[in-house]
Coordinates of C-alpha atoms and ligand atoms in Angstrom, one line a residue:
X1 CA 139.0 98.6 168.5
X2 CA 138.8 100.6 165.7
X3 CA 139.5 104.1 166.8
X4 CA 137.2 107.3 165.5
X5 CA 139.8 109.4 164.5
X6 CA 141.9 106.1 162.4
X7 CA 139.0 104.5 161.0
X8 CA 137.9 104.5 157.4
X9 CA 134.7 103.3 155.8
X10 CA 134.1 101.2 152.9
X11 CA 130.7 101.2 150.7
X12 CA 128.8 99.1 153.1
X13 CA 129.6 101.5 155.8
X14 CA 131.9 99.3 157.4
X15 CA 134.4 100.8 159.5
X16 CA 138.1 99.3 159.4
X17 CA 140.8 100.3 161.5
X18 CA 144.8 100.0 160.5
X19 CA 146.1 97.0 159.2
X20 CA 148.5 97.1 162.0
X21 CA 146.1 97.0 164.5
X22 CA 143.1 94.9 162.7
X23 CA 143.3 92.4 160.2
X24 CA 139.4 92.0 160.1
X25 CA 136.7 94.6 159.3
X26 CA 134.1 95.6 162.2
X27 CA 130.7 96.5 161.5
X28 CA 129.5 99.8 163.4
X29 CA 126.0 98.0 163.6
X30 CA 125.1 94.3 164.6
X31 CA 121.7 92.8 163.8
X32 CA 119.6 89.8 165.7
X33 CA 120.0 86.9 163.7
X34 CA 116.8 85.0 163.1
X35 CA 115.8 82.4 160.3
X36 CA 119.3 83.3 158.7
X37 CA 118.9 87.2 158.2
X38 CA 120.3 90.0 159.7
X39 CA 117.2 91.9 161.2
X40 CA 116.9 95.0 163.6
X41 CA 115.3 94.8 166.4
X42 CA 112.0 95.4 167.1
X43 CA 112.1 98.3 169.1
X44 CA 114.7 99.4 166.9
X45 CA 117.2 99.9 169.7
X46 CA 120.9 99.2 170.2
X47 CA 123.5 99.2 172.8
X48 CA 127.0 99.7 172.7
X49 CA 129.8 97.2 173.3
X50 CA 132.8 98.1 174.1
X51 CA 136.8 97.4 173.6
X52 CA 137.9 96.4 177.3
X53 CA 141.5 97.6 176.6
X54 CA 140.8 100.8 175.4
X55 CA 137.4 102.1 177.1
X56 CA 136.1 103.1 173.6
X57 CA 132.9 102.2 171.6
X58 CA 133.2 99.1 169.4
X59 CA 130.0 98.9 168.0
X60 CA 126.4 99.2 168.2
X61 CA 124.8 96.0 168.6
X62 CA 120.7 95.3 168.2
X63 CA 119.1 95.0 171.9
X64 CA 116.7 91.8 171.7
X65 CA 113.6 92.0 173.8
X66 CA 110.8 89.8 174.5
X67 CA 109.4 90.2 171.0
X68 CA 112.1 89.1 169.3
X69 CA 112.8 85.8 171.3
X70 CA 109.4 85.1 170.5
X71 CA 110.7 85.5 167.0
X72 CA 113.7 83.7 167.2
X73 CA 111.8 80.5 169.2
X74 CA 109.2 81.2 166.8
X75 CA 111.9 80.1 164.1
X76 CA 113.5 77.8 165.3
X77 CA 110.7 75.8 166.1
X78 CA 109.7 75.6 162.8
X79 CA 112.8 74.6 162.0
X80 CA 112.8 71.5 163.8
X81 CA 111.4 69.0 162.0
X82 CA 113.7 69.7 159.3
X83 CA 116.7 69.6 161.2
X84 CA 115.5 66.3 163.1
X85 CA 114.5 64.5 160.4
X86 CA 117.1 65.1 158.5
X87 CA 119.3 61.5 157.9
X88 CA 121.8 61.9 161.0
X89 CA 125.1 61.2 158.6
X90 CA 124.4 64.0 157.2
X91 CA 123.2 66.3 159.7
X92 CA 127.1 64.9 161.1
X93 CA 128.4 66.1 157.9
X94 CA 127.7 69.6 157.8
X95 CA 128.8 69.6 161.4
X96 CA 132.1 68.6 160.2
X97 CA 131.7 71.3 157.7
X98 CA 131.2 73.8 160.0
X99 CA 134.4 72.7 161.8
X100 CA 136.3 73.0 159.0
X101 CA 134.8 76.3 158.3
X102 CA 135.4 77.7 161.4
X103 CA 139.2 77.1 161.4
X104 CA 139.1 78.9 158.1
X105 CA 137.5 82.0 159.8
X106 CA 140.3 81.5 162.6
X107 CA 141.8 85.0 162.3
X108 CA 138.5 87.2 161.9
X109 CA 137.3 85.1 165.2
X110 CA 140.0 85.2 166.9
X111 CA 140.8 89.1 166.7
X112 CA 136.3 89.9 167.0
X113 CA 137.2 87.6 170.3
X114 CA 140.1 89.7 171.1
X115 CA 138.6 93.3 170.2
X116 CA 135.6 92.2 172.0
X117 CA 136.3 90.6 175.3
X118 CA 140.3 91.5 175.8
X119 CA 141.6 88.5 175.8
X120 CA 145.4 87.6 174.5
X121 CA 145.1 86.7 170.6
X122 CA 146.8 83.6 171.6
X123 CA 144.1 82.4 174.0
X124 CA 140.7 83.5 171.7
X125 CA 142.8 81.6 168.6
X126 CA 142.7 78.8 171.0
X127 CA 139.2 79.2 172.0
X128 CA 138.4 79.0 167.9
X129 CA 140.1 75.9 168.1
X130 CA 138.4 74.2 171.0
X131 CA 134.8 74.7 169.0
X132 CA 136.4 73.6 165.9
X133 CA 137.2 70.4 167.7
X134 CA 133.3 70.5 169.3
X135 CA 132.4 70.6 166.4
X136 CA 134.4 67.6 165.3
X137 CA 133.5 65.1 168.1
X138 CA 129.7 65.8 168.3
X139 CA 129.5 65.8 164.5
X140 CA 131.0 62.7 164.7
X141 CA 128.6 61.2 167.2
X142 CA 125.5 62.3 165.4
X143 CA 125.2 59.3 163.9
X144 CA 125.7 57.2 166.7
X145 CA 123.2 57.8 169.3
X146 CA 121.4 54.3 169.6
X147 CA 118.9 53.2 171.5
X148 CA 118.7 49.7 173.1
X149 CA 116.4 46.8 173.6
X150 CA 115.4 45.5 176.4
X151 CA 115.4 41.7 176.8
X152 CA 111.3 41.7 179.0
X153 CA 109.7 38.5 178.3
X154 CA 110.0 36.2 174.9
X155 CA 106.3 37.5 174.0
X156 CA 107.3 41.5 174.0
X157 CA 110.1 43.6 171.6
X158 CA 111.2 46.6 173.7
X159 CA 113.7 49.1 172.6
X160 CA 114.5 53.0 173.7
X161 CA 114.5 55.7 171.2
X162 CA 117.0 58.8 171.9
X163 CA 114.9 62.2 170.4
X164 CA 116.2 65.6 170.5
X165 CA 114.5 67.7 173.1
X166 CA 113.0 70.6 170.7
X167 CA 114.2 73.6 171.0
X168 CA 117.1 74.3 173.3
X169 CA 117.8 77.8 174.9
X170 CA 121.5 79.0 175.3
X171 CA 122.6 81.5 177.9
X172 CA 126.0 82.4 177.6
X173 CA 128.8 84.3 179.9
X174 CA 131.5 87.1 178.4
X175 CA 134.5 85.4 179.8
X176 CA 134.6 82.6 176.9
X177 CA 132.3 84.6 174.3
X178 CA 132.5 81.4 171.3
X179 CA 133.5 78.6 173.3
X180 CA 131.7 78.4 176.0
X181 CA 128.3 79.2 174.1
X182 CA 129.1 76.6 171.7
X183 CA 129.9 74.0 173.9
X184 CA 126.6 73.2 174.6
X185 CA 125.0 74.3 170.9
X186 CA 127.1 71.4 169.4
X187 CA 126.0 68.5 171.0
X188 CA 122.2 70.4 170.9
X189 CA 122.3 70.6 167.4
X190 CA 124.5 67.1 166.9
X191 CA 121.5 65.8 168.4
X192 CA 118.8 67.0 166.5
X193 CA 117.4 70.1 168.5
X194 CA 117.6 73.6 167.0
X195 CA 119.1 76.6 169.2
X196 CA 118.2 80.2 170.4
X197 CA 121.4 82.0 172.0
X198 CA 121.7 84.7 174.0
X199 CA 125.4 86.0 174.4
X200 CA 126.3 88.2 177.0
X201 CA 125.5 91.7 176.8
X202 CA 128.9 92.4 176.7
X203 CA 130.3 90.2 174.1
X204 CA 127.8 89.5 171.2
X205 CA 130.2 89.7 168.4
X206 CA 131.7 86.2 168.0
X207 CA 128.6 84.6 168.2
X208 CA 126.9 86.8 165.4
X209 CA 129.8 86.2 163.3
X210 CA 129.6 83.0 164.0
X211 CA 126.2 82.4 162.9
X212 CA 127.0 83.0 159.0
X213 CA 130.0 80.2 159.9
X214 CA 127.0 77.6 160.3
X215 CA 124.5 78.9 157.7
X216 CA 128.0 78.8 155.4
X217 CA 128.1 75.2 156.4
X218 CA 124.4 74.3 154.9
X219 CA 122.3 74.2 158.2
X220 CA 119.1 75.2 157.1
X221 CA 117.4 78.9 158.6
X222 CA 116.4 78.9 161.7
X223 CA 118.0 75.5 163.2
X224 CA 120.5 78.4 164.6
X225 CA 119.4 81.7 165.9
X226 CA 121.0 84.5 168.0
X227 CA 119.5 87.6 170.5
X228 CA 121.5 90.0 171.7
X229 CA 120.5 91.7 174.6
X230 CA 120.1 91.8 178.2
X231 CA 119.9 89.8 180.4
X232 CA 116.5 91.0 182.5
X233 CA 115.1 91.2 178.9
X234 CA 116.2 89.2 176.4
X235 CA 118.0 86.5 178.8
X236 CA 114.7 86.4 181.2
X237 CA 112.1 86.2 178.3
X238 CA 113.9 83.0 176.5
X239 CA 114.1 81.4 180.1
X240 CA 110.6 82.0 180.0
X241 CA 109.5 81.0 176.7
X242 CA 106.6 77.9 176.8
X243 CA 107.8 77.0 173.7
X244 CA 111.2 76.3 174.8
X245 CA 112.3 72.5 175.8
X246 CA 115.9 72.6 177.6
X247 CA 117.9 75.9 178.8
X248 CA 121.4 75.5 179.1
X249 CA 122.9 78.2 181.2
X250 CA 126.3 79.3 182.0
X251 CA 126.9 82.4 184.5
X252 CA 126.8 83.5 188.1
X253 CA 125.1 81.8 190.7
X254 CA 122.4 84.2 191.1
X255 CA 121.0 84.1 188.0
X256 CA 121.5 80.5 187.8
X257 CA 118.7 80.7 190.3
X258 CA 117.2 83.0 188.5
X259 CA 116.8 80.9 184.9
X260 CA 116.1 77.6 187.2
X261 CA 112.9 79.4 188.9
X262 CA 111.7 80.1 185.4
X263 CA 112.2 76.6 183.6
X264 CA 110.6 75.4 186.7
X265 CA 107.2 77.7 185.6
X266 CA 107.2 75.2 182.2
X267 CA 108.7 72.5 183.7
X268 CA 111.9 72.8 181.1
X269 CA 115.4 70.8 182.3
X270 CA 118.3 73.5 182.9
X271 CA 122.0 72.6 182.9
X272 CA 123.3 74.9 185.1
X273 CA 127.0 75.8 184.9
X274 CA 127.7 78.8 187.5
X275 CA 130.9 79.6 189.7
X276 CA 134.1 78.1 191.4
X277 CA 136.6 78.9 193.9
X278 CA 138.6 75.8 192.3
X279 CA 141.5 74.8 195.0
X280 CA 144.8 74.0 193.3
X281 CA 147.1 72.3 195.8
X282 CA 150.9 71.8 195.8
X283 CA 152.7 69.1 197.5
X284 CA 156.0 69.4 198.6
X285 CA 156.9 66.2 196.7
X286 CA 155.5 68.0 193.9
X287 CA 158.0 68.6 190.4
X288 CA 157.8 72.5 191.1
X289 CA 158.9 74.2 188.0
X290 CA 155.9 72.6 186.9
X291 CA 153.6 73.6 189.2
X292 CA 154.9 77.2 189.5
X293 CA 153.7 77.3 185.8
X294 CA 150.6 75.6 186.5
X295 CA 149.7 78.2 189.4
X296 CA 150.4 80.8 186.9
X297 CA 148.0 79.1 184.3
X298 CA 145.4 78.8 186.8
X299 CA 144.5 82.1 187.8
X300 CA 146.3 84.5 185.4
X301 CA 144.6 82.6 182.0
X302 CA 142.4 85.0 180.6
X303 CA 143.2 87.6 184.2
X304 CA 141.7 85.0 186.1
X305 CA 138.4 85.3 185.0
X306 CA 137.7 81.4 184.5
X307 CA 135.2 80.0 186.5
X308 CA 137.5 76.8 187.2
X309 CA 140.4 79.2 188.0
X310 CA 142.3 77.6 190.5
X311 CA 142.4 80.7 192.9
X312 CA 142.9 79.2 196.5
X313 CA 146.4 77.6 196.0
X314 CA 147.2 75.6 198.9
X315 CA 151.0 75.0 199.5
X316 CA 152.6 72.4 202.0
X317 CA 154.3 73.8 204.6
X318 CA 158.0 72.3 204.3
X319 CA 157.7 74.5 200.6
X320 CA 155.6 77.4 201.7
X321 CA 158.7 79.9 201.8
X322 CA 160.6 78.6 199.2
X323 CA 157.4 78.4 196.6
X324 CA 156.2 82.0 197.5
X325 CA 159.7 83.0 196.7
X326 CA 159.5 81.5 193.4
X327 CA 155.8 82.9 192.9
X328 CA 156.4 86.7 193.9
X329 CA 159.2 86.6 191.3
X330 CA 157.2 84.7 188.4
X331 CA 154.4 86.3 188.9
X332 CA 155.7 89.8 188.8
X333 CA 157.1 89.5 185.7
X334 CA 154.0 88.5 183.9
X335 CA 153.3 91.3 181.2
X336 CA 150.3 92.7 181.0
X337 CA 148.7 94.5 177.9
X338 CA 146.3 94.9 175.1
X339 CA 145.1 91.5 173.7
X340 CA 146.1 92.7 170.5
X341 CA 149.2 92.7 171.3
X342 CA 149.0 89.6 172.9
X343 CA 150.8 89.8 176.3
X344 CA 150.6 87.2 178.9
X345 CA 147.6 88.8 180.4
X346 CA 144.5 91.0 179.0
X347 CA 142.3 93.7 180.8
X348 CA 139.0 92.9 182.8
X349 CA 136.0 92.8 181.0
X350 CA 134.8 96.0 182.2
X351 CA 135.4 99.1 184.9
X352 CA 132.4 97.9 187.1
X353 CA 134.1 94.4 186.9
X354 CA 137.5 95.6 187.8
X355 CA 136.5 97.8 190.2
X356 CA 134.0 94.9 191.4
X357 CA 137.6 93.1 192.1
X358 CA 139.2 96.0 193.4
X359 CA 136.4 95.7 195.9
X360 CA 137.4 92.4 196.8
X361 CA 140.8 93.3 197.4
X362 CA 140.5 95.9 199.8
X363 CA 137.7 93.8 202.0
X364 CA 140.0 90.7 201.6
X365 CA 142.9 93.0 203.3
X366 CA 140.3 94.7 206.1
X367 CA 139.7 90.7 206.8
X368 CA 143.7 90.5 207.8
X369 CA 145.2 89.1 204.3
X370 CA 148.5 90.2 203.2
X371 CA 148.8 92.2 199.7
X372 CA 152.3 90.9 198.4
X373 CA 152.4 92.1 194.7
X374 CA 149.7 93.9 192.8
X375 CA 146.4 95.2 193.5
X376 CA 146.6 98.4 191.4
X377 CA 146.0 98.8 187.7
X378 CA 149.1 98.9 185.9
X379 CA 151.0 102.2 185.0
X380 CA 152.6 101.1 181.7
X381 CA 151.0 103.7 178.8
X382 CA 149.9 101.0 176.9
X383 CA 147.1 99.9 179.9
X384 CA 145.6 103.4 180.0
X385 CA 142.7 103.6 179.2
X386 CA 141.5 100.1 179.5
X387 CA 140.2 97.8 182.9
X388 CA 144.1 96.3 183.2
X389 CA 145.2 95.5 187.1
X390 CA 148.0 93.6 188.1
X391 CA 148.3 90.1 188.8
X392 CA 147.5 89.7 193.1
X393 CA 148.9 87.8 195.8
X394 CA 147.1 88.0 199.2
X395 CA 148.4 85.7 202.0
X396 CA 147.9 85.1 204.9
X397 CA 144.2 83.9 203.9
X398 CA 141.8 82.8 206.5
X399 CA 139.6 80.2 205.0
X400 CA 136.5 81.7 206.4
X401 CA 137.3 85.7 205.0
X402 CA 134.9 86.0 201.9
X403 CA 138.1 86.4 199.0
X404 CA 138.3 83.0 200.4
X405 CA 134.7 81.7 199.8
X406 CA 133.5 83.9 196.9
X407 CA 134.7 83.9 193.2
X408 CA 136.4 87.2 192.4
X409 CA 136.6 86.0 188.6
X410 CA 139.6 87.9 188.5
X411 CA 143.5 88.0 188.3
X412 CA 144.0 87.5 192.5
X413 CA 145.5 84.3 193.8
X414 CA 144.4 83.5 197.7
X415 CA 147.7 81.4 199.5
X416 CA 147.0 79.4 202.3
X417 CA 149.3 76.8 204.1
X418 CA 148.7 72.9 204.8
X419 CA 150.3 70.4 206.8
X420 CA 148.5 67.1 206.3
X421 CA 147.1 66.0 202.8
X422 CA 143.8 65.6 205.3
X423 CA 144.3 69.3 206.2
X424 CA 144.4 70.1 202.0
X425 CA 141.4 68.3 201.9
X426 CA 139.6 69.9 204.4
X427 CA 140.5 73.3 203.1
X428 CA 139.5 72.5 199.7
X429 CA 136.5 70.6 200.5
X430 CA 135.4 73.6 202.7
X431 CA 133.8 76.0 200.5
X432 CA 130.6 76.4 198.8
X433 CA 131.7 76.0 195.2
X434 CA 132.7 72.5 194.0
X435 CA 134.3 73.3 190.2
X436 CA 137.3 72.4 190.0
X437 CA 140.8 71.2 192.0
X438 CA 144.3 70.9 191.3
X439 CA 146.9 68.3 192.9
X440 CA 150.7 68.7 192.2
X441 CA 152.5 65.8 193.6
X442 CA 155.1 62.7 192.6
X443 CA 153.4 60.0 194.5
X444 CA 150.6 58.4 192.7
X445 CA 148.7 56.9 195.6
X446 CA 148.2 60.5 196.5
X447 CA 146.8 61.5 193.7
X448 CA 144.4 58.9 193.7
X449 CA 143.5 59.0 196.9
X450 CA 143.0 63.0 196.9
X451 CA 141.2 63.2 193.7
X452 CA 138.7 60.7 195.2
X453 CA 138.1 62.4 197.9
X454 CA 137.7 66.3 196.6
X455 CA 134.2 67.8 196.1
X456 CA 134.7 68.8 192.7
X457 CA 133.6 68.2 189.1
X458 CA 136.7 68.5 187.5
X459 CA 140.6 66.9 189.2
X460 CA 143.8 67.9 187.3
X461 CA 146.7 66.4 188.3
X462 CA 149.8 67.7 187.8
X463 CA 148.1 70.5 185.7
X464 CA 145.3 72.3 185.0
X465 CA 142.7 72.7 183.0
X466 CA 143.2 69.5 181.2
X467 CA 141.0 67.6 179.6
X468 CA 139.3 67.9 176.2
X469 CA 135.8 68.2 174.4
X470 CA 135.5 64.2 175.5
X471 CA 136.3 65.2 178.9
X472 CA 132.9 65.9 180.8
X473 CA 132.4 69.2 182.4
X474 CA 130.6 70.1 185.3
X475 CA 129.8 71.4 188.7
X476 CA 129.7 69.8 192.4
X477 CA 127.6 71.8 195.0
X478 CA 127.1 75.5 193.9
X479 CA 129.1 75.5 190.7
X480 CA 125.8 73.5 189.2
X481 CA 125.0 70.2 187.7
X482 CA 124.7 68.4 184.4
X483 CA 127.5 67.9 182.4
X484 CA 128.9 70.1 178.8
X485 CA 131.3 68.2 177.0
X486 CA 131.9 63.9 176.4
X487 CA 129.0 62.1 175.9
X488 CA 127.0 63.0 178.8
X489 CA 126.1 66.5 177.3
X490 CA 124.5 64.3 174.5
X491 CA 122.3 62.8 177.3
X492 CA 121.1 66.5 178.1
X493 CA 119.8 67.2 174.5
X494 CA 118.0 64.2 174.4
X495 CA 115.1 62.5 175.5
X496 CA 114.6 58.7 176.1
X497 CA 111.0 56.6 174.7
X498 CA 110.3 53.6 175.7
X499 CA 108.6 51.4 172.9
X500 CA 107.0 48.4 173.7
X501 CA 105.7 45.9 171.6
X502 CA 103.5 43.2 172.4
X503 CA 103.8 40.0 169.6
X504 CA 101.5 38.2 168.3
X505 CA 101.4 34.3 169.6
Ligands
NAD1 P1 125.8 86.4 184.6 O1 125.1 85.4 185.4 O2 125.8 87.8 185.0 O3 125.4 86.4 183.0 C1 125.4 85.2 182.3 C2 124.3 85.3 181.2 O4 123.0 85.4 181.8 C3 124.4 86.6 180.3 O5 124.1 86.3 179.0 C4 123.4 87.5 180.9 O6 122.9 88.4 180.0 C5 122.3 86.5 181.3 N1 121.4 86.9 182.3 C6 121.5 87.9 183.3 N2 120.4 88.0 184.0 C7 119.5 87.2 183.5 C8 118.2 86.8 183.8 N3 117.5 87.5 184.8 N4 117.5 85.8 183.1 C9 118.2 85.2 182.1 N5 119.5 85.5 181.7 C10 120.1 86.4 182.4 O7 127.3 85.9 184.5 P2 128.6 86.6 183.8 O8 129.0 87.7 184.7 O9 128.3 86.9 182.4 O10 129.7 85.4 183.9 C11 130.5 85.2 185.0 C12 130.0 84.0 185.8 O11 129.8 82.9 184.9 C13 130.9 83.6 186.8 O12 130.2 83.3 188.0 C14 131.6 82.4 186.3 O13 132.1 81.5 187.2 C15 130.4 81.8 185.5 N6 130.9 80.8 184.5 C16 130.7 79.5 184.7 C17 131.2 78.5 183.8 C18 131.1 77.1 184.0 O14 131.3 76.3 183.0 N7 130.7 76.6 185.2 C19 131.9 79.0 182.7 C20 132.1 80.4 182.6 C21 131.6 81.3 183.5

């Protein structure tokens, strides 16, 4: 964050803080991006974002309203037959180039990431990387979405068409600003449709800088437009928008409902990618150094606000003493700190968030779980000011209490004990969310035979979060359906035709 009383300003009026502390300039105002300008509002307006470690202003940033959806649809509808007709090589191409171009712009993402949503450097360089490698595989593929005939009768050719869907609506969370927006822009735009996003209210930054990363790159204006704003106003109007032909939506559950009851008004597909209450379960049989790190990476990445955070870990009796042991003492030692200075673990996203977890704490104790470390902000001067808390153990879980059942999105880890590997099923199985699961054991048939058997989208085995851009993503039961990533997001941004032809004798 660029503090008032540090900050200088150049010419263009933008405000830089110390080099020590940012390498990348901040603009005090951010614009809607439409038809590849920087334009106000128009209502004029703005909102503030903020810098989660510090509680200070970042910026001003243009609030989008129905009007300027319209706009942006408005654009990027007209921008479609350019962008789908264009030869698919080299619509591939400048994908690549934008790829390339983004790993450039690592740094200046990265820290806008950082500044913005909290996160470690580390982790938002990462997340640069991930879309860079998006990127890279549906550029690739643009060129390679065939049809196929169909062998009817000797007197008939028949053979499918794959066409974009139109003009694709993005709704994006704050927990993975770049990433998880673009996830589901690249195959859109791999596949010949042309994109309206809306980030989070809370964290527009990335994708705004973004946006002069892919007009950089050659796509033409308006194959790529961005509101900021809210979500009852600009996030409800683009659901709404007629002219709109797929929504893609990542965030909570209830307003997952929310964007699917408006689709359904213009009868527009939704991919819906909402919460988890991911299972990550240890067997005793399990290497352990490794899964005491891959606990830790489960629900302290990014403070636990991950919606495949593995935040129920289920432990096998015969180890249940000597992991927790291990756990306490790992997990206490985790530092926590200003992204900037990139500790192992960030602040929350916001006060109402963290005090949204706090919340959860204090019910998940009144339900009869034990508070073993944590539950507190920290008291180390650096986390004043910001939404840190600790990293929290609560045992002693009863599968039924609701920090059992409902995402926290937040740095607190929910132990519970297993006997049976049909007693770890059960436990995992029994919830309403079906994201994610984790299975730490030696014995292969195991593995096999839970993974089959859990109600999730996602099974990593002696890890987590594993996987890559090829690696489909998706939701069981609440946590949603249709799949980001591999090929089946392609299958989302398209649309199959059927042409028949009828020969002549
Ligand atoms: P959220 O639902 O509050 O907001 C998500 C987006 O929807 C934001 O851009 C918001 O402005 C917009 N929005 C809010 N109200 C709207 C409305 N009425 N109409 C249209 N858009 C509206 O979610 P959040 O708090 O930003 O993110 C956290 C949630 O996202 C968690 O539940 C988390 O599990 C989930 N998530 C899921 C995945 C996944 O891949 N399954 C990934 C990340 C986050």
């Amino acid at each position: 964050m660029a503090r008032a009383e540090t900050t200088s300003k150049d010419r263009n009026g933008i405000a830089s803080a110390p080099a020590s502390r940012l390498a990348a300039p901040i603009h005090e105002k951010w614009f809607l991006w439409i038809r590849d300008q920087e334009i106000p509002a128009r209502s004029e307006e703005f909102f503030t974002v903020m810098n989660p470690a510090t509680g200070e202003e970042l910026c001003q940033v243009a609030r989008g309203r129905a009007a300027d959806v319209d706009a942006a649809v408005q654009a990027a509808a007209e921008a479609l037959p350019l962008w789908s007709g264009m030869p698919t090589a080299a619509r591939g191409r400048s994908l690549l180039e934008v790829a390339r171009r983004l790993r450039e712009a690592e740094d200046e993402l990265a820290l806008l990431e950082t500044l913005n949503n909290g996160k470690p450097l580390r982790e938002s360089r990462q997340d640069v990387e991930k879309v860079a490698e998006a990127f890279e595989f549906y550029g690739g593929l643009a060129d390679k979405l065939f049809g196929a005939t169909i062998p009817i009768s000797p007197g008939y050719f028949n053979y499918t068409l794959r066409e974009p869907m139109g003009v694709t609506a993005h709704i994006a969370p704050w927990n993975y600003p770049l990433r998880l927006a673009l996830r589901s822009v690249a195959p859109a735009l791999a596949s010949g449709n042309t994109v309206v996003l809306k980030p989070a209210e809370e964290t527009p930054l990335t994708a705004l800088r973004f946006a002069k990363v892919l007009a950089e790159a050659g796509a033409p204006p308006g194959v790529f437009n961005v509101v900021p704003g809210f979500g009852p106003e600009a996030g409800a109007a683009l659901a709404s928008h007629p002219r709109v032909n797929h929504i893609s939506f990542t965030g909570s559950v209830a307003t997952g409902v929310e964007v699917m009851k408006r689709a359904a008004q213009n009868v527009v597909p939704v991919t819906l990618e909402l919460g988890g209450k991911s299972p990550n379960i240890v067997f005793a049989d399990a290497d352990l150094d490794q899964a005491l790190e891959g606990t830790i990476k489960a629900i302290f990445t990014n403070a636990g606000q991950v919606c495949c955070a593995g935040s129920r870990l289920l432990l096998e009796d015969s180890l249940y003493e000597r992991f927790l042991t291990r756990l306490v003492d790992r997990t206490g030692k985790i530092q926590v700190g200003p992204g900037i200075e990139d500790p192992d673990m960030g602040p929350l996203i916001s006060e109402e968030h963290r005090q949204r977890v706090l919340g959860y704490i204090r019910v998940g104790q009144e339900e009869g779980a034990k508070l073993i470390l944590g539950g507190k902000a920290p008291v180390e001067p650096n986390c004043q000011g910001g939404y840190f808390l600790e990293p929290t153990l609560l045992t002693e879980v009863s599968n039924w209490a609701r920090v059992a059942r409902e995402e926290i999105f937040g740095p607190v880890l929910a132990i519970f004990r297993f006997r049976t590997a049909e007693e770890a099923i059960h436990l995992a199985n029994d919830n309403p969310y079906g994201l994610a699961a984790g299975v730490w054991t030696s014995n292969l048939d195991r593995a096999h035979k839970v993974a089959a058997q859990i109600q999730a989208g996602q099974v990593y085995i002696n890890d987590f979060f594993n996987g890559s851009v090829a690696s489909p993503f998706g939701g069981y039961k609440r946590s949603g359906f249709g799949r980001e990533r591999g090929m089946e997001a392609l299958w989302h941004y398209t649309q199959v035709k059927s042409v028949c032809i009828r020969l002549k004798d």
